[in-house]
XYZ file of C-alpha atoms in Angstrom:
108
model
C 0.000 0.000 0.000
C 1.268 3.431 -0.943
C 1.983 6.079 1.732
C -0.420 8.730 0.416
C -0.113 12.225 1.861
C -1.871 15.569 1.744
C -5.488 15.420 0.598
C -5.061 11.703 -0.146
C -3.870 10.842 3.350
C -7.388 9.775 4.372
C -7.228 6.910 1.845
C -3.908 5.609 3.192
C -4.265 2.091 4.549
C -3.257 1.541 8.162
C -0.644 -0.978 7.014
C 0.731 1.205 4.217
C 4.444 1.286 3.580
C 6.321 4.311 4.832
C 8.057 6.549 2.296
C 11.405 5.173 3.496
C 10.213 1.592 3.001
C 9.110 2.369 -0.561
C 12.491 3.966 -1.250
C 14.295 0.905 0.133
C 12.203 -1.366 -2.103
C 12.957 0.810 -5.125
C 16.665 0.871 -4.292
C 16.766 -2.913 -3.931
C 14.969 -3.307 -7.269
C 17.478 -0.930 -8.866
C 20.389 -2.872 -7.342
C 18.952 -6.063 -8.857
C 18.416 -4.414 -12.261
C 14.654 -4.829 -11.951
C 12.447 -2.312 -13.678
C 9.669 -1.018 -11.462
C 6.588 0.188 -13.348
C 4.453 2.391 -11.113
C 0.663 2.131 -11.391
C -2.028 4.634 -10.483
C -5.585 3.802 -11.453
C -7.051 6.721 -13.395
C -10.563 5.704 -14.500
C -11.817 2.402 -13.105
C -10.797 0.516 -9.944
C -11.020 3.734 -7.930
C -13.120 2.489 -5.027
C -10.040 2.962 -2.836
C -10.655 6.722 -3.215
C -14.295 7.035 -4.203
C -15.654 4.993 -1.276
C -14.863 7.942 0.985
C -17.651 10.471 1.447
C -15.158 13.301 0.875
C -14.647 12.104 -2.716
C -18.148 10.795 -3.450
C -18.959 13.752 -5.726
C -16.153 12.594 -8.040
C -17.967 9.366 -9.001
C -19.228 9.035 -12.559
C -22.366 7.387 -11.147
C -23.118 8.014 -7.487
C -24.277 4.402 -7.019
C -20.846 2.969 -7.839
C -17.530 3.944 -6.233
C -15.415 2.263 -8.919
C -15.416 4.845 -11.733
C -14.351 8.481 -11.580
C -16.016 11.226 -13.602
C -13.493 12.260 -16.241
C -15.402 15.508 -16.826
C -14.988 16.676 -13.230
C -11.964 18.981 -12.962
C -11.555 18.423 -9.215
C -11.647 14.666 -9.763
C -8.940 14.933 -12.400
C -6.864 17.159 -10.116
C -7.084 14.433 -7.469
C -5.878 11.789 -9.931
C -3.031 14.079 -11.005
C -2.095 14.519 -7.341
C -1.957 10.737 -6.892
C 0.213 10.378 -9.996
C 2.564 13.129 -8.818
C 3.012 11.509 -5.406
C 3.932 8.186 -6.987
C 6.221 9.811 -9.561
C 8.040 11.882 -6.918
C 9.059 8.756 -5.026
C 9.926 6.699 -8.126
C 11.706 9.380 -10.157
C 15.135 9.168 -8.460
C 15.216 5.460 -9.355
C 14.160 5.960 -12.962
C 10.795 5.665 -14.675
C 10.706 4.366 -18.228
C 7.017 3.384 -18.133
C 3.989 4.404 -16.103
C 0.801 2.320 -15.897
C -2.391 4.427 -15.800
C -4.836 1.531 -15.462
C -7.930 3.011 -17.173
C -9.662 -0.346 -17.533
C -12.880 -1.959 -16.357
C -14.891 1.258 -16.104
C -18.093 -0.727 -16.595
C -20.399 1.674 -14.753
C -19.998 4.536 -17.240
């Protein structure tokens, strides 16, 4: 689990890695010549954010917390914030690819 901060801190799991633990994992992967490909879901699979009342207005359909509304600027700003947090930690170790998910948005 990622150590989210700022506005996303409320979605951080109680057993999330610390920033230092993530950095140690990334360093070990680098030492072993393993390529780490970070992933942030950007369309579907977003119940980890959208289940929270604070972010409910960002749902594409209020009945389902899986899919974000791509036309909602605040929702997109939140996704960008998540991407930036992941990139900031991974960048010193190199990023050649970034996985944006964007699948299984069935409730659109």
